[in-house]
Coordinates of C-alpha atoms and ligand atoms in Angstrom, one line a residue:
M1 CA 50.5 -27.4 -69.0
S2 CA 49.2 -24.1 -66.9
K3 CA 48.7 -20.9 -68.4
R4 CA 51.4 -19.0 -70.0
L5 CA 53.4 -16.6 -68.1
Y6 CA 55.1 -13.5 -69.6
I7 CA 58.7 -12.8 -68.9
Q8 CA 60.1 -9.1 -69.6
D9 CA 63.6 -8.4 -69.3
V10 CA 64.8 -5.0 -68.3
A11 CA 68.5 -5.6 -68.1
T12 CA 69.5 -3.0 -71.2
R13 CA 67.4 -0.4 -69.2
D14 CA 67.2 -0.9 -65.5
G15 CA 70.6 -2.7 -65.4
F16 CA 72.6 -0.5 -67.7
Q17 CA 71.3 2.5 -66.4
I18 CA 73.0 2.1 -63.0
E19 CA 76.3 0.7 -64.3
A20 CA 79.5 2.7 -63.4
S21 CA 80.6 2.5 -67.0
F22 CA 78.9 3.0 -70.4
V23 CA 78.1 -0.1 -72.3
P24 CA 79.1 0.5 -76.3
T25 CA 76.2 1.0 -78.5
E26 CA 77.2 -2.0 -80.5
D27 CA 77.3 -4.3 -77.4
K28 CA 73.9 -3.3 -76.2
I29 CA 72.3 -4.1 -79.7
A30 CA 74.1 -7.5 -80.0
L31 CA 72.8 -8.5 -76.5
I32 CA 69.2 -7.5 -77.2
D33 CA 69.6 -9.3 -80.4
R34 CA 70.5 -12.3 -78.6
L35 CA 67.9 -12.0 -75.9
S36 CA 65.2 -11.7 -78.8
H37 CA 65.8 -15.3 -79.6
T38 CA 65.5 -16.6 -76.2
G39 CA 61.6 -16.5 -75.8
L40 CA 61.1 -13.6 -73.8
A41 CA 57.8 -11.9 -74.1
K42 CA 58.9 -8.4 -74.1
I43 CA 62.4 -6.4 -73.9
E44 CA 62.7 -3.1 -72.1
V45 CA 65.4 -1.6 -74.7
T46 CA 66.4 1.7 -73.3
S47 CA 64.9 4.7 -71.8
F48 CA 64.3 8.1 -73.5
T49 CA 65.3 10.1 -70.7
S50 CA 67.4 13.2 -70.2
P51 CA 71.1 12.1 -71.1
K52 CA 72.1 14.4 -68.5
A53 CA 69.9 12.4 -65.9
I54 CA 70.8 8.7 -67.4
P55 CA 74.1 9.4 -69.4
N56 CA 74.5 5.5 -69.8
L57 CA 71.4 5.4 -72.1
R58 CA 72.2 8.6 -74.0
D59 CA 72.3 6.2 -77.2
A60 CA 68.7 5.3 -77.0
E61 CA 67.6 6.2 -80.9
E62 CA 70.7 4.4 -81.9
V63 CA 70.0 1.2 -80.0
M64 CA 66.2 1.1 -80.7
R65 CA 66.7 1.6 -84.5
G66 CA 69.9 -0.8 -84.4
I67 CA 68.1 -4.0 -83.2
A68 CA 66.8 -6.7 -85.2
R69 CA 63.4 -6.9 -84.2
V70 CA 61.7 -10.5 -84.0
P71 CA 58.0 -11.0 -84.5
G72 CA 56.4 -12.4 -81.3
V73 CA 58.6 -10.0 -79.0
E74 CA 57.4 -6.7 -78.0
Y75 CA 59.9 -3.8 -77.7
T76 CA 59.3 -1.2 -75.0
V77 CA 61.1 1.9 -73.7
L78 CA 60.9 3.7 -70.5
V79 CA 59.6 7.4 -70.9
P80 CA 59.4 10.2 -68.4
N81 CA 57.8 13.3 -70.6
V82 CA 56.3 14.4 -73.5
K83 CA 59.9 15.1 -75.1
G84 CA 60.5 11.4 -74.4
C85 CA 57.3 10.0 -76.0
E86 CA 58.5 12.0 -79.1
R87 CA 61.6 10.4 -79.3
A88 CA 60.2 7.3 -78.7
L89 CA 57.6 7.3 -81.3
S90 CA 60.2 8.2 -84.0
C91 CA 61.6 4.9 -83.3
E92 CA 58.5 3.0 -83.6
V93 CA 58.4 1.4 -80.5
D94 CA 55.7 -1.3 -79.8
E95 CA 55.2 0.0 -76.3
I96 CA 55.7 3.2 -74.2
N97 CA 56.6 2.7 -70.5
L98 CA 55.7 5.9 -68.9
V99 CA 57.5 6.1 -65.5
M100 CA 56.3 8.0 -62.4
S101 CA 56.7 7.8 -58.7
A102 CA 54.0 7.1 -56.3
S103 CA 55.7 9.2 -53.5
D104 CA 56.5 13.0 -54.1
T105 CA 60.0 12.8 -52.7
H106 CA 61.2 9.8 -55.1
G107 CA 59.4 11.6 -58.0
L108 CA 61.1 15.0 -57.4
A109 CA 64.4 13.1 -56.8
N110 CA 64.2 10.8 -59.9
L111 CA 62.0 12.9 -62.3
R112 CA 61.8 16.3 -60.8
M113 CA 57.9 15.7 -60.9
T114 CA 55.6 14.9 -58.1
P115 CA 52.9 12.3 -59.0
E116 CA 50.4 15.1 -59.9
Q117 CA 52.9 16.5 -62.6
S118 CA 53.6 13.2 -63.9
L119 CA 50.1 12.6 -64.4
A120 CA 49.5 15.8 -66.3
Q121 CA 52.6 14.7 -68.6
F122 CA 51.0 11.6 -69.4
A123 CA 47.5 13.0 -70.3
E124 CA 49.5 14.9 -72.9
I125 CA 51.3 11.9 -74.1
I126 CA 48.2 9.9 -74.4
E127 CA 46.4 12.7 -76.7
V128 CA 49.8 12.6 -78.7
T129 CA 49.8 8.9 -79.2
R130 CA 46.2 8.3 -79.5
G131 CA 45.6 6.1 -82.7
S132 CA 49.3 5.4 -83.1
G133 CA 48.6 1.5 -82.1
V134 CA 51.4 2.0 -79.4
F135 CA 50.6 0.2 -76.2
I136 CA 50.7 2.5 -73.2
N137 CA 52.1 1.0 -70.1
A138 CA 52.8 3.1 -66.7
S139 CA 55.5 2.0 -64.0
L140 CA 54.7 3.1 -60.9
S141 CA 57.7 3.3 -58.9
T142 CA 58.1 3.1 -55.0
T143 CA 54.5 1.3 -55.0
F144 CA 55.6 -0.8 -52.0
G145 CA 57.5 1.7 -50.3
C146 CA 59.6 4.8 -50.8
P147 CA 63.3 5.0 -49.6
F148 CA 62.8 8.7 -48.5
E149 CA 59.5 8.6 -47.2
G150 CA 58.9 4.8 -46.0
E151 CA 55.4 3.5 -46.6
V152 CA 53.0 4.7 -49.1
P153 CA 49.6 4.2 -48.1
E154 CA 48.0 1.4 -50.2
A155 CA 44.8 3.9 -50.5
R156 CA 47.3 6.0 -52.3
I157 CA 48.2 3.5 -54.7
Y158 CA 44.7 2.5 -55.4
E159 CA 43.9 6.4 -56.2
L160 CA 47.0 6.5 -58.5
L161 CA 46.1 3.2 -60.5
Q162 CA 42.4 4.6 -60.9
R163 CA 43.6 8.0 -62.4
L164 CA 46.3 6.0 -64.7
L165 CA 43.7 3.9 -66.1
E166 CA 41.2 6.8 -66.4
I167 CA 43.5 8.8 -68.6
G168 CA 44.0 5.9 -70.9
V169 CA 46.9 4.0 -69.8
Q170 CA 46.4 0.2 -70.7
G171 CA 48.8 -1.5 -68.4
V172 CA 50.5 -0.8 -65.0
T173 CA 53.8 -2.2 -63.6
L174 CA 53.8 -2.2 -59.7
C175 CA 57.2 -1.5 -59.0
D176 CA 59.3 -2.3 -55.8
T177 CA 62.0 0.3 -56.8
T178 CA 64.4 -0.5 -53.7
G179 CA 63.5 -3.9 -52.5
M180 CA 61.1 -2.9 -49.5
A181 CA 58.2 -5.0 -50.3
D182 CA 57.5 -8.1 -48.2
P183 CA 55.3 -11.3 -49.6
A184 CA 52.0 -10.6 -47.6
Q185 CA 51.9 -7.1 -48.9
V186 CA 52.7 -8.0 -52.5
E187 CA 49.9 -10.5 -52.5
R188 CA 47.6 -8.2 -50.9
L189 CA 47.8 -5.4 -53.1
C190 CA 48.2 -7.3 -56.4
R191 CA 45.2 -9.4 -55.4
E192 CA 43.2 -6.0 -54.8
A193 CA 44.3 -4.2 -57.9
L194 CA 43.1 -7.3 -60.0
Q195 CA 40.1 -7.5 -58.5
R196 CA 39.3 -3.7 -58.9
W197 CA 40.5 -3.8 -62.4
P198 CA 40.1 -7.0 -64.1
K199 CA 40.8 -5.7 -67.6
A200 CA 44.0 -3.9 -67.0
V201 CA 47.4 -5.7 -67.7
F202 CA 49.3 -5.7 -64.4
T203 CA 53.0 -6.5 -64.2
A204 CA 55.1 -7.0 -61.1
H205 CA 58.4 -5.6 -60.9
F206 CA 60.9 -6.5 -58.1
H207 CA 64.3 -5.6 -57.0
N208 CA 66.1 -8.1 -54.9
T209 CA 67.8 -5.5 -52.4
R210 CA 66.7 -7.1 -49.3
G211 CA 66.7 -10.8 -50.6
M212 CA 62.9 -11.2 -50.9
G213 CA 62.7 -10.7 -54.8
L214 CA 61.8 -14.2 -55.8
A215 CA 59.5 -14.5 -52.7
N216 CA 57.7 -11.6 -53.7
A217 CA 57.2 -12.9 -57.3
L218 CA 55.8 -15.9 -56.0
A219 CA 53.4 -13.8 -53.8
A220 CA 52.5 -11.8 -57.1
L221 CA 51.9 -15.2 -59.0
N222 CA 49.6 -16.7 -56.3
A223 CA 47.5 -13.4 -56.3
G224 CA 47.0 -13.8 -60.2
I225 CA 49.8 -11.6 -61.7
D226 CA 51.1 -13.3 -64.8
R227 CA 53.8 -10.8 -66.1
F228 CA 57.2 -10.3 -64.7
D229 CA 59.7 -7.8 -64.9
A230 CA 63.4 -9.2 -64.5
S231 CA 66.9 -8.5 -65.4
L232 CA 69.3 -10.8 -67.0
G233 CA 72.0 -11.5 -64.4
G234 CA 70.2 -9.7 -61.7
L235 CA 71.7 -6.3 -62.9
G236 CA 69.4 -3.3 -62.1
G237 CA 68.7 -0.4 -59.8
C238 CA 67.5 3.3 -60.1
P239 CA 70.5 5.9 -59.6
Y240 CA 68.0 8.4 -57.9
A241 CA 66.9 5.8 -55.4
P242 CA 69.6 5.5 -52.6
G243 CA 70.3 1.9 -51.7
A244 CA 68.8 0.6 -55.0
S245 CA 70.4 -2.4 -56.3
G246 CA 69.6 -5.3 -58.6
N247 CA 66.2 -6.7 -60.0
I248 CA 65.1 -10.1 -59.7
C249 CA 67.3 -12.1 -62.2
T250 CA 65.5 -13.3 -65.2
E251 CA 67.4 -16.7 -65.2
D252 CA 66.7 -17.4 -61.7
L253 CA 63.1 -16.4 -62.1
V254 CA 62.6 -18.6 -65.1
H255 CA 64.5 -21.6 -63.4
M256 CA 62.2 -21.4 -60.6
F257 CA 58.9 -21.2 -62.6
Q258 CA 60.2 -24.0 -64.7
R259 CA 61.1 -26.3 -61.7
M260 CA 57.4 -25.8 -60.8
G261 CA 56.1 -26.8 -63.9
L262 CA 55.0 -23.5 -65.3
D263 CA 55.0 -22.4 -68.8
T264 CA 57.1 -19.3 -69.4
G265 CA 57.9 -19.5 -73.1
V266 CA 61.8 -18.9 -72.3
N267 CA 64.7 -21.1 -73.7
L268 CA 66.3 -21.4 -70.2
D269 CA 69.9 -22.6 -71.6
A270 CA 69.9 -19.9 -74.5
L271 CA 69.3 -17.4 -71.6
L272 CA 72.0 -18.7 -69.4
D273 CA 74.3 -18.6 -72.3
T274 CA 73.5 -14.8 -72.7
A275 CA 73.8 -14.1 -69.1
A276 CA 77.2 -15.5 -69.2
S277 CA 78.3 -12.9 -71.6
L278 CA 77.4 -10.1 -69.2
P279 CA 80.6 -10.0 -66.7
G280 CA 82.7 -9.6 -70.2
L281 CA 80.4 -6.8 -71.0
I282 CA 79.9 -4.5 -67.9
G283 CA 83.5 -5.6 -66.2
H284 CA 82.2 -7.3 -63.1
D285 CA 80.3 -10.4 -61.7
V286 CA 76.6 -10.4 -61.7
P287 CA 74.5 -11.5 -58.8
G288 CA 72.5 -14.2 -60.8
A289 CA 72.5 -17.6 -58.6
I290 CA 71.8 -20.0 -61.5
L291 CA 74.8 -18.9 -63.6
K292 CA 77.0 -20.0 -60.8
A293 CA 75.2 -22.9 -59.2
G294 CA 74.0 -24.4 -62.5
K295 CA 70.4 -25.5 -62.7
A296 CA 68.9 -28.0 -60.0
D297 CA 69.1 -30.9 -62.3
R298 CA 73.0 -30.4 -62.4
R299 CA 74.7 -33.5 -61.0
Y300 CA 78.3 -34.0 -59.8
A301 CA 80.7 -36.9 -59.8
K302 CA 80.6 -39.1 -56.7
P303 CA 83.5 -38.8 -54.3
K304 CA 86.7 -40.4 -55.5
W305 CA 86.6 -42.9 -52.8
M306 CA 83.1 -44.1 -53.4
Q307 CA 83.9 -44.3 -57.2
D308 CA 86.9 -46.6 -56.1
A309 CA 85.0 -48.7 -53.6
E310 CA 82.4 -49.3 -56.5
R311 CA 84.9 -50.3 -58.9
E312 CA 86.3 -52.7 -56.1
N313 CA 82.9 -54.3 -55.7
I314 CA 82.6 -54.6 -59.6
R315 CA 85.8 -56.5 -59.7
H316 CA 84.9 -59.0 -56.9
Ligands
COA1 N1 65.0 13.2 -73.6 C1 65.8 14.0 -73.8 N2 66.2 15.2 -73.2 C2 65.4 15.7 -72.3 C3 64.2 14.8 -72.0 C4 64.0 13.5 -72.7 N3 63.0 12.8 -72.4 N4 63.7 15.7 -71.3 C5 64.2 16.9 -70.9 N5 65.2 16.8 -71.8 C6 66.1 17.9 -71.6 C7 65.6 19.1 -71.9 O1 65.7 19.3 -73.3 C8 66.6 20.2 -71.4 O2 67.7 20.1 -72.0 P1 68.7 21.4 -72.3 O3 69.5 21.5 -70.8 O4 69.9 21.1 -72.9 O5 67.9 22.4 -72.6 C9 67.1 19.3 -70.2 O6 66.7 17.7 -70.4 C10 66.3 19.6 -69.0 O7 64.9 19.8 -69.2 P2 63.6 19.8 -68.5 O8 62.5 19.6 -68.9 O9 63.7 21.0 -67.3 O10 64.1 18.5 -67.4 P3 64.3 18.3 -65.8 O11 65.8 18.9 -65.5 O12 63.3 18.8 -64.9 O13 64.6 16.8 -65.8 C11 63.5 14.8 -66.7 C12 63.3 15.9 -65.8 C13 62.6 13.6 -66.5 C14 63.9 14.8 -68.0 C15 65.0 13.9 -66.1 O14 64.9 13.9 -64.6 C16 65.1 12.5 -66.4 O15 65.3 12.2 -67.4 N6 65.0 11.7 -65.4 C17 65.0 10.3 -65.6 C18 65.4 9.3 -64.6 C19 65.4 8.1 -64.7 O16 65.4 7.3 -65.9 N7 65.5 7.1 -63.5 C20 65.7 5.8 -63.5 C21 64.4 5.1 -64.0 S1 63.4 4.8 -63.0
ZN2 ZN1 63.3 -1.3 -61.5

């Protein structure tokens, strides 16, 4: 089989943060515990953000401490600042996923920080975490476009990647926050990033806002990316990015990769069973396609007239 791909679920963070209602803490924990047994490489459990900014994740400590961690699964949390880092460290997370924006306007709208101010926070965080063994990832929002400013120059993205890696970030997630990326852009940018920084750990993070999510994932794969964020059921979206909607759907992504003969390490049936519990949890339907259509190997009974004719033929 081909090389292993890493599937990282963000439904309980990117997904739950934008839901209209608060998902009870014990339901979050139960969902993560089910996800832990589906073969996912990583789970983004929650975020240590301001409870005023993201009230749905105000129970971050309780959730992070309440889950039953499964060896081999990495548990990460989104962190915007030093305070969030301290909270995350107190819960012994495997990874801290720092979040900043590539564009000033989204940075200010979402985090009240320009990219420069975020980088200053991150430098401090990296000092605090030195020697802790915690993996430091950074998610770069609006890499492929900003809903306020439009195009973010690619040269600016490379400059920010360079600075993130210089201050000691080990992995970077290239985020298409509001589904503005197209596959040609994704392939070009991912190829360039991998070529310039072959030792950095890159993840692709797409939203399916404009129906290009899986096409973009395929473009990233073709460029050499092997880590993908995706969200169970296709939930997700940034509450401070106008027009944001769901991430690419984890079970749809795994289904596509499996059909292509690629190794994701994920048990798709277990994932689908878990996804089927979402509408009951959040009170509405979810966008995922495979949950509705079934896997491509699903077969239906032939029309009744055909079955009758076949039966007739056997009889004669
Ligand atoms: N966790 C908990 N509380 C935090 C916090 C954190 N990481 N960071 C700040 N706070 C609290 C402060 O203690 C302060 O509380 P007080 O009003 O009771 O004194 C309050 O939040 C304001 O602090 P300040 O540092 O001035 O923050 P801010 O108002 O400039 O907001 C962020 C900055 C980053 C904390 C906030 O914008 C945020 O959490 N954004 C996250 C957005 C997000 O997650 N979007 C979706 C993901 S892309
Ligand atoms: Zn996202």
